[in-house]
XYZ file of C-alpha atoms in Angstrom:
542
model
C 3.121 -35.061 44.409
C 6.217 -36.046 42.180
C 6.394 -33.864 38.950
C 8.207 -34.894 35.655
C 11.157 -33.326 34.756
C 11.505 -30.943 32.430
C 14.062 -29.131 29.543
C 12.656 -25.751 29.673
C 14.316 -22.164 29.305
C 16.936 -21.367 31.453
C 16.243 -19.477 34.884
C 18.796 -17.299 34.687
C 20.105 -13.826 35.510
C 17.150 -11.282 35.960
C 14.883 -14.076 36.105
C 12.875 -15.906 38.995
C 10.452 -18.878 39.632
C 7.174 -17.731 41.015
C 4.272 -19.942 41.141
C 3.392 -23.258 40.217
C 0.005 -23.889 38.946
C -0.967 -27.565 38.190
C -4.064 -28.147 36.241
C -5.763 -31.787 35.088
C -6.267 -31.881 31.300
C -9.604 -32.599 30.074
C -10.378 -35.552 28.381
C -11.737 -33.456 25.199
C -12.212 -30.036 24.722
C -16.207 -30.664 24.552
C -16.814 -28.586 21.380
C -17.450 -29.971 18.560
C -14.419 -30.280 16.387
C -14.038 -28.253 12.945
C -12.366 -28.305 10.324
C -10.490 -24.691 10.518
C -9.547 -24.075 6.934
C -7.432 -20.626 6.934
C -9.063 -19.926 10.552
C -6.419 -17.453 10.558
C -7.181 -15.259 8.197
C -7.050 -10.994 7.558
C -8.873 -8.262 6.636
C -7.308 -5.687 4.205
C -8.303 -2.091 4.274
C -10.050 -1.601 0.205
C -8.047 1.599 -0.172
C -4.953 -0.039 1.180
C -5.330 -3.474 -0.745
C -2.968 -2.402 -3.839
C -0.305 -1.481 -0.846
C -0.302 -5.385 -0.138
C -0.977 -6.848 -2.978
C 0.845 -4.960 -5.585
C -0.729 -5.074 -9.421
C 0.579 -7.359 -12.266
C 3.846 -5.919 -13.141
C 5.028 -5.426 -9.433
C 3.533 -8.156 -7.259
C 4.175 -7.765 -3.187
C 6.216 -10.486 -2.635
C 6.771 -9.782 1.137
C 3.072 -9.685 1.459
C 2.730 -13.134 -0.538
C 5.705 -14.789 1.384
C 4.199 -14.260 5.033
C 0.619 -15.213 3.734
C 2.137 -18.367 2.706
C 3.824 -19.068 6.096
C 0.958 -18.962 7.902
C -0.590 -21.188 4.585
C 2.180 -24.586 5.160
C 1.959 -24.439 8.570
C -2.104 -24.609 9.034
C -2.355 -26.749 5.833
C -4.728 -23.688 3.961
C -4.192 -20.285 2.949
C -5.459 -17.667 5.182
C -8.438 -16.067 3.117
C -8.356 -12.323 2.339
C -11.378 -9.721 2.923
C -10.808 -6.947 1.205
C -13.019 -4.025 2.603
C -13.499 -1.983 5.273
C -14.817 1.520 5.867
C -13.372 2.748 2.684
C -14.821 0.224 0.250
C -17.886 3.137 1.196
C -16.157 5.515 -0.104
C -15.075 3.767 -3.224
C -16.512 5.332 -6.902
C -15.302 3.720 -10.543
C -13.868 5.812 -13.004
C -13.514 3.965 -15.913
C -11.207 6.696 -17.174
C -8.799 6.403 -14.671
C -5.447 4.928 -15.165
C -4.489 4.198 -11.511
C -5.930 1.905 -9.505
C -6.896 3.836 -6.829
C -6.805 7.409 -5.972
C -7.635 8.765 -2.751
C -7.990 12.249 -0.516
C -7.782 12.364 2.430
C -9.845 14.805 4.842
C -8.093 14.650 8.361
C -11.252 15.844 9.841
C -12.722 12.614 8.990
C -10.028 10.327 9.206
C -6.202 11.128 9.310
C -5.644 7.048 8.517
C -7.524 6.571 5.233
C -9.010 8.553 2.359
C -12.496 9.310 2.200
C -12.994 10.386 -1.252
C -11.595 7.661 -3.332
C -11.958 6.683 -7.188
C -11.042 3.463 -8.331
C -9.654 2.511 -12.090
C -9.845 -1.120 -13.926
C -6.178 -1.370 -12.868
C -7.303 -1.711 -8.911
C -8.796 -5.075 -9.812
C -5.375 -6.728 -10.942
C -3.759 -6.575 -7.302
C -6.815 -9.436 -7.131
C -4.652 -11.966 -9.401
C -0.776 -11.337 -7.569
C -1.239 -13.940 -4.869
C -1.553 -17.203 -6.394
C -3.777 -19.656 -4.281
C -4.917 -17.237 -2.051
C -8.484 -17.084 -2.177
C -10.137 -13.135 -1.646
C -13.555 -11.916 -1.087
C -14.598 -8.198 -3.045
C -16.542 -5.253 -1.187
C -18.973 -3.490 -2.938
C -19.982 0.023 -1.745
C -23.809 0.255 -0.101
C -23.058 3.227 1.688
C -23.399 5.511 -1.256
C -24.484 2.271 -3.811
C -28.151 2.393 -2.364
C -28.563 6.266 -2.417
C -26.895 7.822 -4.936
C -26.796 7.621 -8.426
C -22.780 7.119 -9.193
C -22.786 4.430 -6.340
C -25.093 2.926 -7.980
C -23.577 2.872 -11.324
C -20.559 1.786 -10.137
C -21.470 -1.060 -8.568
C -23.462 -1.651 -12.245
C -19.661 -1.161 -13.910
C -17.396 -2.946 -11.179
C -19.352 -6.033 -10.493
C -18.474 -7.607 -13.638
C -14.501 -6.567 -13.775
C -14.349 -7.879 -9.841
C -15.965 -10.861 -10.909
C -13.346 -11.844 -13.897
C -10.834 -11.311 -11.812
C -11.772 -13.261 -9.139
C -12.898 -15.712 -11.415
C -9.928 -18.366 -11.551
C -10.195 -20.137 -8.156
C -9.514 -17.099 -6.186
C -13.376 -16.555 -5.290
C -13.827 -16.635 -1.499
C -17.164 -14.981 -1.277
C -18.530 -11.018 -1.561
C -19.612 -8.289 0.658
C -21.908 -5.973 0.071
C -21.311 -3.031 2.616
C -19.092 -2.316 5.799
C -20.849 -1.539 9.213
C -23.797 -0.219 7.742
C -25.263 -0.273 11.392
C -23.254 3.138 11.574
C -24.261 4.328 8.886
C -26.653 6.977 10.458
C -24.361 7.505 13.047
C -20.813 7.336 11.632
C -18.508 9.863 13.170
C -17.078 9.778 9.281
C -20.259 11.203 8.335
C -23.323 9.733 8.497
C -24.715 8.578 4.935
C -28.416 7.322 6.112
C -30.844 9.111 7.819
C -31.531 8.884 11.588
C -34.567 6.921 11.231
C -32.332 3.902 9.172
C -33.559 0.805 10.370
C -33.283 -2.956 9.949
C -35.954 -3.117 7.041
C -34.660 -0.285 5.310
C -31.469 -2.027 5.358
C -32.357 -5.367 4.260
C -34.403 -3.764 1.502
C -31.139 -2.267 0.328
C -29.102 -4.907 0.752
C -31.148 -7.321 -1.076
C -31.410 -5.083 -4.105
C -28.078 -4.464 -4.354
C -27.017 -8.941 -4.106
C -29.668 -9.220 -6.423
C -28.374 -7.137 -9.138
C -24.706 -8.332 -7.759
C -26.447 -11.902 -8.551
C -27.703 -10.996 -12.118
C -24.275 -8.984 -13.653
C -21.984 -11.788 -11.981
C -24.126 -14.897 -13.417
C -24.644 -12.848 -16.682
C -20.595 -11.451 -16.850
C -18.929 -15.077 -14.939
C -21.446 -17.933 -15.475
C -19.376 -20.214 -13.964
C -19.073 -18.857 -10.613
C -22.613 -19.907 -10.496
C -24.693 -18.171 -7.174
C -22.472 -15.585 -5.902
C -22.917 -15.671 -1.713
C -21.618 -13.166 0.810
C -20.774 -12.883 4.137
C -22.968 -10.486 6.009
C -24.198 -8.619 7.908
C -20.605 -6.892 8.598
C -21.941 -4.927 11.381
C -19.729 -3.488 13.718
C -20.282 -4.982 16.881
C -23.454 -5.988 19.427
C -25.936 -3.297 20.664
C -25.193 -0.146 18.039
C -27.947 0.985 15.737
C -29.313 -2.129 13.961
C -29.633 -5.244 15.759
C -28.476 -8.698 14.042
C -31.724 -10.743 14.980
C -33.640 -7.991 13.720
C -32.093 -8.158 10.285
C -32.826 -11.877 9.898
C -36.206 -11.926 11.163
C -36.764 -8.895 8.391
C -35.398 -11.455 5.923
C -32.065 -10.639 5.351
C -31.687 -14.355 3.891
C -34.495 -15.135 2.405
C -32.387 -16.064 -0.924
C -30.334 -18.678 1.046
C -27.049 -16.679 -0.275
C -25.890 -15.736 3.142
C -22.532 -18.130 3.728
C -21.214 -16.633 6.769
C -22.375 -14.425 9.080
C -19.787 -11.940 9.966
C -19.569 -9.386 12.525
C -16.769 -7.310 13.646
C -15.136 -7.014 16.599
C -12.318 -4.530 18.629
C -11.808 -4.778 22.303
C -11.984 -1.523 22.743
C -10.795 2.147 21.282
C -7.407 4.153 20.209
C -8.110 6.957 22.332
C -10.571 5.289 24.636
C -9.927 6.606 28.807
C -8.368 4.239 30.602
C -7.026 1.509 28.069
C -3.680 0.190 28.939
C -1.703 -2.916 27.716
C -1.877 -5.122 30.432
C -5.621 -4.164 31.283
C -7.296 -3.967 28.331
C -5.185 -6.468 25.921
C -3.542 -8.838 27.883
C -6.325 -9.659 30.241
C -8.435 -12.936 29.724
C -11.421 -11.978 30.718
C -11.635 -8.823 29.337
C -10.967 -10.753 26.085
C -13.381 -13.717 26.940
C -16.627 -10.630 27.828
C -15.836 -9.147 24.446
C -16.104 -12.308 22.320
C -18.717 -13.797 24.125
C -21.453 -10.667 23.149
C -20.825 -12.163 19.493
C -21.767 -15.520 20.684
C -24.808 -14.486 22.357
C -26.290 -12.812 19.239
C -25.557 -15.712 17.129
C -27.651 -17.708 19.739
C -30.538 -15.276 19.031
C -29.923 -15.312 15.299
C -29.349 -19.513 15.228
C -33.080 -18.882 17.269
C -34.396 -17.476 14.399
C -32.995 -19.598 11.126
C -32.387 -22.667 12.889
C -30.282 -25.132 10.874
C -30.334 -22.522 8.329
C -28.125 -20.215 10.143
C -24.680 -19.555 8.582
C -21.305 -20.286 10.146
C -20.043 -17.724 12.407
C -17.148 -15.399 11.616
C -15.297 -12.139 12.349
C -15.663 -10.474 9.619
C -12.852 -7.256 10.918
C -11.409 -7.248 14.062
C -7.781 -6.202 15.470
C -6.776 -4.629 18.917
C -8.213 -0.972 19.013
C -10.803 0.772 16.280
C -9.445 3.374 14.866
C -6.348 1.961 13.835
C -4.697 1.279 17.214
C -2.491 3.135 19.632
C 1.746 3.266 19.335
C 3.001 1.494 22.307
C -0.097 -1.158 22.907
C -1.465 -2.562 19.309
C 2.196 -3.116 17.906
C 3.874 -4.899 20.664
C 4.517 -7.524 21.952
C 1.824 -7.791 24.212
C -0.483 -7.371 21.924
C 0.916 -10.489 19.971
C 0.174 -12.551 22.878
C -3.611 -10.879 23.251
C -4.006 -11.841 19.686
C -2.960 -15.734 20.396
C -5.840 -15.482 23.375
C -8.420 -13.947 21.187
C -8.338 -15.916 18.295
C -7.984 -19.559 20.273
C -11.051 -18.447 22.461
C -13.049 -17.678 19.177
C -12.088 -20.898 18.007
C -13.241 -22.598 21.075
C -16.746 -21.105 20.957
C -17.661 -21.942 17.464
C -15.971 -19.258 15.105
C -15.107 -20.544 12.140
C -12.725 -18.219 11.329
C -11.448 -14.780 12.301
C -9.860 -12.502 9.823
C -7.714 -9.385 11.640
C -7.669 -6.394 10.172
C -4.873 -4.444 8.389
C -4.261 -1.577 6.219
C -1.512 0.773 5.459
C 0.146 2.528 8.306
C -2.205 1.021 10.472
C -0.784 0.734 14.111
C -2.215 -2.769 14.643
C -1.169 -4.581 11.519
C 0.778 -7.556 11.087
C 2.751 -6.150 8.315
C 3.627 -2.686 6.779
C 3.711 -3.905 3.292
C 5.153 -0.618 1.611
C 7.569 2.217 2.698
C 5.922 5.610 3.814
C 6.869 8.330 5.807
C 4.558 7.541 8.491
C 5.645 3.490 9.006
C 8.493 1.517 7.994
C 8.211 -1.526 5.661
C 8.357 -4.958 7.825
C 6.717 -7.280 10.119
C 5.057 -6.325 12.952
C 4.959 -7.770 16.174
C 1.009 -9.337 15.655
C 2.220 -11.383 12.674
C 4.035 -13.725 15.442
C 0.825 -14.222 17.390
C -0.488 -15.802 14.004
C 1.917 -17.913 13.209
C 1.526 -19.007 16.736
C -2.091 -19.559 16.663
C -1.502 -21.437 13.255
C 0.875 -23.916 14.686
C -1.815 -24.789 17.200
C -4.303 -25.396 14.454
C -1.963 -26.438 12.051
C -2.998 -29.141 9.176
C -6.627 -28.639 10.932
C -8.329 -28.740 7.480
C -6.917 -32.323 7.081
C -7.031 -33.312 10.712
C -9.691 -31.670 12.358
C -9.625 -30.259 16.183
C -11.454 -28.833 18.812
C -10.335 -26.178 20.986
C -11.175 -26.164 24.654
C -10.197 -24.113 27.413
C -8.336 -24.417 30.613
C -9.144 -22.697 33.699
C -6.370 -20.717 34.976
C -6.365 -18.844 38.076
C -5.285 -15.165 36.905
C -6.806 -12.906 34.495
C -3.200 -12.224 32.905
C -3.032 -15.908 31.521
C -4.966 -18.543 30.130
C -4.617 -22.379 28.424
C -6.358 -23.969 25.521
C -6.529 -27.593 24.366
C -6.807 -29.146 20.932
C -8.281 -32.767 20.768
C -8.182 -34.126 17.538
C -11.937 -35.028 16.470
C -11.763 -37.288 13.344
C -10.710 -41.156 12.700
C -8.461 -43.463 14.726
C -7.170 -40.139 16.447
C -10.581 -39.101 17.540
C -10.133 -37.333 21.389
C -7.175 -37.464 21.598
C -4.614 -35.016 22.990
C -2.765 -33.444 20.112
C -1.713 -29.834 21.558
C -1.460 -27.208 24.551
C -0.878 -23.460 24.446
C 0.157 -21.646 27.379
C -0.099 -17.887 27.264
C 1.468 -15.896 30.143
C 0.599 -12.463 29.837
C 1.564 -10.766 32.862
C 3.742 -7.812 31.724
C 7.258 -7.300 31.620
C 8.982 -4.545 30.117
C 12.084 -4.556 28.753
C 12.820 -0.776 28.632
C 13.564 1.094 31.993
C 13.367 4.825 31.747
C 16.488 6.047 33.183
C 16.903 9.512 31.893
C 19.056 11.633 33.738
C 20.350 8.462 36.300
C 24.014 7.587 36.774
C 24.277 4.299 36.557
C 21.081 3.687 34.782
C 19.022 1.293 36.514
C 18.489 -2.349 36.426
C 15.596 -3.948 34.658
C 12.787 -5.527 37.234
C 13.400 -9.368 37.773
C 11.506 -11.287 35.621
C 9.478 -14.231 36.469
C 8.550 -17.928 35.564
C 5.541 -19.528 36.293
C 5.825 -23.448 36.167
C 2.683 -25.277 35.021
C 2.016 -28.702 35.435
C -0.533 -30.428 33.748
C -2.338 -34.397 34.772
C -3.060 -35.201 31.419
C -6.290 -37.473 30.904
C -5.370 -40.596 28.659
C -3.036 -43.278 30.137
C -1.638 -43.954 26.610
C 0.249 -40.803 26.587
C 2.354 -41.914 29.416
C 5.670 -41.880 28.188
C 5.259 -39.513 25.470
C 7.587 -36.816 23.796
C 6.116 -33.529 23.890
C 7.489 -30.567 21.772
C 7.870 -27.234 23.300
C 7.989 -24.099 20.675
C 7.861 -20.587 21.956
C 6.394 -17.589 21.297
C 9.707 -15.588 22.597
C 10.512 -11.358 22.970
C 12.616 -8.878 25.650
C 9.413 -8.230 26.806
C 5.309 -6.949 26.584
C 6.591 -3.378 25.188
C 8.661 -5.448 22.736
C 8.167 -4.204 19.090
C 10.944 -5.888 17.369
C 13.330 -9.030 18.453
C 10.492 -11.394 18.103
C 10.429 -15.096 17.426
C 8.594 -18.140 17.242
C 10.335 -21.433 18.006
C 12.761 -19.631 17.017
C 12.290 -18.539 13.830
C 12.261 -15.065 12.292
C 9.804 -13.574 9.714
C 11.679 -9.868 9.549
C 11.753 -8.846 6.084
C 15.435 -7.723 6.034
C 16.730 -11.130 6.480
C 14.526 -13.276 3.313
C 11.649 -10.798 2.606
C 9.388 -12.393 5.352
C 10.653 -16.042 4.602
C 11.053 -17.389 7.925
C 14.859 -17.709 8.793
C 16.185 -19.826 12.279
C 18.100 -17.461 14.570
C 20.614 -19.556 16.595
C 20.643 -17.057 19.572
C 17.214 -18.400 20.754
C 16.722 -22.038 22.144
C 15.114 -24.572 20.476
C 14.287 -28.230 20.283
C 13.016 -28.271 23.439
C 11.237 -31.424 24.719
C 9.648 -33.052 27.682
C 8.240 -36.167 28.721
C 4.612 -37.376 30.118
C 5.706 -38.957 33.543
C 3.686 -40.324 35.963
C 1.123 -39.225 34.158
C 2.105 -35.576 34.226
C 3.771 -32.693 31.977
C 5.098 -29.521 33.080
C 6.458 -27.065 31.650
C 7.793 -23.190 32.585
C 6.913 -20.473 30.638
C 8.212 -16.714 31.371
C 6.194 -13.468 31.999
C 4.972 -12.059 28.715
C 5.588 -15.130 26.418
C 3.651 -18.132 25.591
C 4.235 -21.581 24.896
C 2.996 -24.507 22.766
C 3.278 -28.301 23.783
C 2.795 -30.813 21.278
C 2.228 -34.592 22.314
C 4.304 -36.481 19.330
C 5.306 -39.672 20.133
C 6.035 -42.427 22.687
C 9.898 -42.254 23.990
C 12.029 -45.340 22.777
C-alpha cells in the first residue's frame, strides 16, 4: 500500500521510527454535533479567585491575557466557576476592608484556608475581566445550619448579584460536594445520617431565597439558574438519581448538571505519570462513570434533563503531586480528557485551579511556595481549543479513533451545520508514551546519554473522495519530554509570562508551517513520543 508523503519533524539524532499504525477515518464522528461555546473552560478556587483576578485598582492582566487566548482561538471566552471547597468556608463581614481573609489550619488542609471572611471588596475581582462571563458560589455547608451562614448568604446575594450584573452572569452555585459533607476529611459539617432529601430540602431553600434577594436586588437578571448538583464524583454518599427523583428540579432552574471529576489522588499508592495520566483507558473508565449517571438521571427527567458538565476537575484531588500534575505529561492527559468528554456529550469541562495549586494552568501571583507563570496544563488547552476552535459559530462533533495502545489515542471533528455538514474539518493525535528528558547521572563520569526517542508514523484512509488533494495543516503540541515542566509550545508559540505577560509570542527555534497532502486517498503524519499533533484539512492544492 503506497502512502503519501509527508513534511513532518525531523528524525534526527536521539530519535527513531517505530511503528506505523494506519487507521480509516470515519465518515462522521456519530455524535451529535454541539455547539461548544467556551468548552474549555476553569474552575477557580473562591479563596484564591482575588489571586487571579485582581480587584479594581490592580486588575491581573496575565490572568486576563491567557483567558483571552484560549477566547480568539475557540471563538468564546472560557467561562469562570468560582468555588470550590472553600466557598464552604466563606462568612461576610461587612466590616471588613479586604476582600478576603483566610487561616489556614494545616491539619485540615495545608493548600487553602478553612476559616475565611470575606469583605464587599472580594466582589470587585468579579468586574476585572471584561467579557468573561463567571458563575458565584454561595456557601451551603454552613448556609443551611448555622445562623452566620445563613445571614451571609442573606447579605452577599445581593452585592454578588450587582456585580455580576453587566453581562458577566454565567450562572450560580449553591454548594461544593455536599455529598461529602458528612464525610469530609476537612471536617464533616452534616450529620452521618445526611441524605438526598435532606439535601434537596436545603438546597431548595437556600435557591429560593437566592431567587427572591437576586430578583428583588437585580430585576433584570430575571430567574437566576445554577449548575448543580456539584457532587464530587459517582458512588460517594449521595447518589445523583436520587437527588432528582427527590426533586432537586422541581423549579426548572437547574441549567447544567455538573459533577466533578479527578482521575485519581495526590498521595494515592501506586499513581504514576505514565499509568495513571497518560493512559487512555484509564482516562476513558473515569469519564465514562459520569456518563452512566447522567443516563440514569436523563431516565428520570427525560427531555427535561440539563446539559452535562464538569463542574471541577484537574489531574489529582488534593491539589496534585510535583513531578506528575505540572508536566508535560500531564498536558497531553489533559488534551485526552477533555476531547473524550467532548465526544460523549459534555458540554463543557471547566479544570480546576487555585493558588499554589500543583495542577494549575497558571500561578497568577508570586508566593514563596510557587513562582508566577504558566504552567505546563495551560498548553494542553490551547491545544484542545484549536481543535474546537470557532465551534460556537461552526459547530462539530468529536469522535474517536481506535488506536491500538493504551498510551495514545485519536479524535475526529466533523463539522455538523450547513453546506459543511460531515465533513472532515480536524484530527488530533496524542502520543503519550513517555519520554523523559532528564537522566539522573549523579556521581557518573561522563554522564549518560538520554534513551532514544521514538516516532510513531500514522496513516490515516480518510472517508470523503473530495478531500483528495487537500492541504492539511500540522501544529504541534511540542516539549523535551513527559517530565517537561517548562520549554513548552504549541505550533510553536509561547504563552510564558516573561516574554509578553502570557501574550502568545512565536519562538523561531521550533518548526512550523508544516503541511501535508491527502494522496491517494491517504494522510500520514509522524508524531514523537510524548507530544501530540493536530491536522487540519484546509484546502484543495493548486
Amino acid at each position: 500500500m503506497k502512502l503519501a508523503a509527508t513534511t513532518s519533524i525531523a528524525v534526527g539524532a536521539g530519535m527513531a521510527v517505530a511503528d506505523a499504525i494506519q487507521l480509516q477515518l470515519p465518515a462522521s464522528s456519530g455524535a451529535a454535533g454541539q455547539p461548544f461555546d467556551g468548552y474549555v473552560s476553569y474552575s477557580i478556587e473562591f479563596s484564591s479567585f482575588p489571586d487571579f483576578a485582581g480587584n479594581a485598582s490592580n486588575p491581573n492582566l496575565f490572568s486576563y491575557n491567557l483567558i483571552n487566548n484560549l477566547g480568539k482561538v475557540m471563538g468564546t471566552n472560557p467561562y469562570i466557576r468560582v468555588g470550590g471547597n472553600t466557598q464552604d468556608y466563606a462568612l461576610y463581614d461587612a466590616n471588613q476592608k479586604e476582600a478576603l481573609v483566610g487561616i489556614y489550619n494545616i491539619s485540615r488542609s495545608p493548600d487553602y484556608p478553612t476559616t475565611i471572611t470575606i469583605g464587599k471588596a472580594y466582589f470587585e475581582s468579579y468586574r476585572t475581566w471584561p467579557g468573561v462571563k463567571l458563575s458565584h458560589g454561595f456557601n451551603l455547608g454552613l448556609g443551611a445550619t448555622k445562623p452566620e451562614g445563613w445571614t451571609t448568604l442573606q447579605q452577599t446575594a445581593p452585592i454578588a448579584c450587582e456585580a455580576l450584573s453587566h453581562d458577566n452572569l454565567y450562572t450560580w452555585e449553591y454548594g461544593n460536594e455536599p455529598d461529602l459533607y458528612s464525610t469530609s476529611s476537612q471536617g464533616p459539617v452534616r450529620p452521618k445520617d445526611w441524605n438526598e432529601a435532606t439535601y434537596v430540602e436545603q438546597w431548595q431553600n437556600g435557591t429560593n431565597k437566592i431567587r427572591e434577594l437576586v430578583q428583588k436586588a437585580c430585576p433584570k437578571l430575571a430567574d437566576p439558574t445554577f449548575m448543580a448538583p456539584s457532587f464530587a464524583g459517582v458512588g460517594s454518599h449521595l447518589n445523583g438519581p436520587k437527588t432528582f427523583k427527590a426533586g432537586l428540579d422541581d423549579n426548572n432552574d437547574i441549567a447544567l448538571f455538573s459533577t466533578h471529576n479527578y482521575i485519581s489522588g495526590a498521595g494515592s499508592p501506586g499513581v504514576t505519570l505514565q499509568g495513571t495520566l497518560m493512559n487512555h483507558t484509564r482516562t476513558k473508565a473515569s469519564v465514562n462513570v459520569h456518563v452512566n449517571e447522567y443516563n440514569q438521571i436523563h431516565a428520570i427527567t427525560g427531555d427535561k434533563t440539563p446539559p452535562l458538565m464538569f463542574g471541577e476537575c484537574n489531574s489529582l484531588y488534593n491539589q496534585g503531586r510535583p513531578g506528575l500534575s505540572n508536566t508535560f505529561g500531564a498536558a497531553l492527559w489533559g488534551i485526552d480528557f477533555n476531547l473524550y468528554s467532548a465526544s460523549v456529550g459534555f458540554k463543557r469541562v471547566h479544570m480546576h485551579m487555585g493558588t499554589n495549586y500543583r495542577y494549575q494552568a497558571w500561578q497568577p501571583v508570586e508566593t514563596d511556595l510557587a513562582s508566577i507563570g504558566t504552567k505546563a496544563p495551560y498548553y494542553g488547552s490551547m491545544a484542545v481549543a484549536a481543535m474546537l476552535r470557532n465551534s460556537a459559530s461552526h459547530p462539530v462533533s468529536i469522535g474517536t479513533l481506535a488506536l491500538p495502545n493504551d498510551a495514545e489515542s485519536g479524535y475526529t471533528a466533523h463539522f455538523t451545520s450547513g453546506s459543511k455538514t460531515g465533513k472532515l474539518a480536524r484530527v488530533m493525535i496524542i502520543n503519550m508514551r513517555g519520554y523523559n528528558s532528564t537522566v539522573d547521572g549523579a556521581g557518573l563520569d561522563p554522564l549518560p546519554k538520554p534513551p532514544t526517542r521514538q516516532v510513531r508514523t500514522y496513516s490515516f484512509q480518510v472517508h470523503d473522495a473530495a478531500a483528495e488533494g487537500q492541504v492539511v495543516q500540522i501544529q504541534r503540541l511540542l516539549a523535551n519530554g513527559s517530565d517537561a515542566i517548562t520549554g513548552i509550545t504549541y505550533d510553536g508559540w509561547s504563552y510564558n509570562r516573561e516574554l509578553d505577560m502570557g501574550k502568545p509570542v512565536r519562538l523561531h527555534n521550533v518548526t512550523i508551517g508544516e503541511t501535508t497532502t491527502v494522496k491517494n486517498g491517504w494522510v500520514t503524519v509522524d508524531v514523537v513520543d510524548s507530544s501530540a499533533a493536530l491536522l487540519s484539512f484546509t484546502k484543495k492544492c493548486t
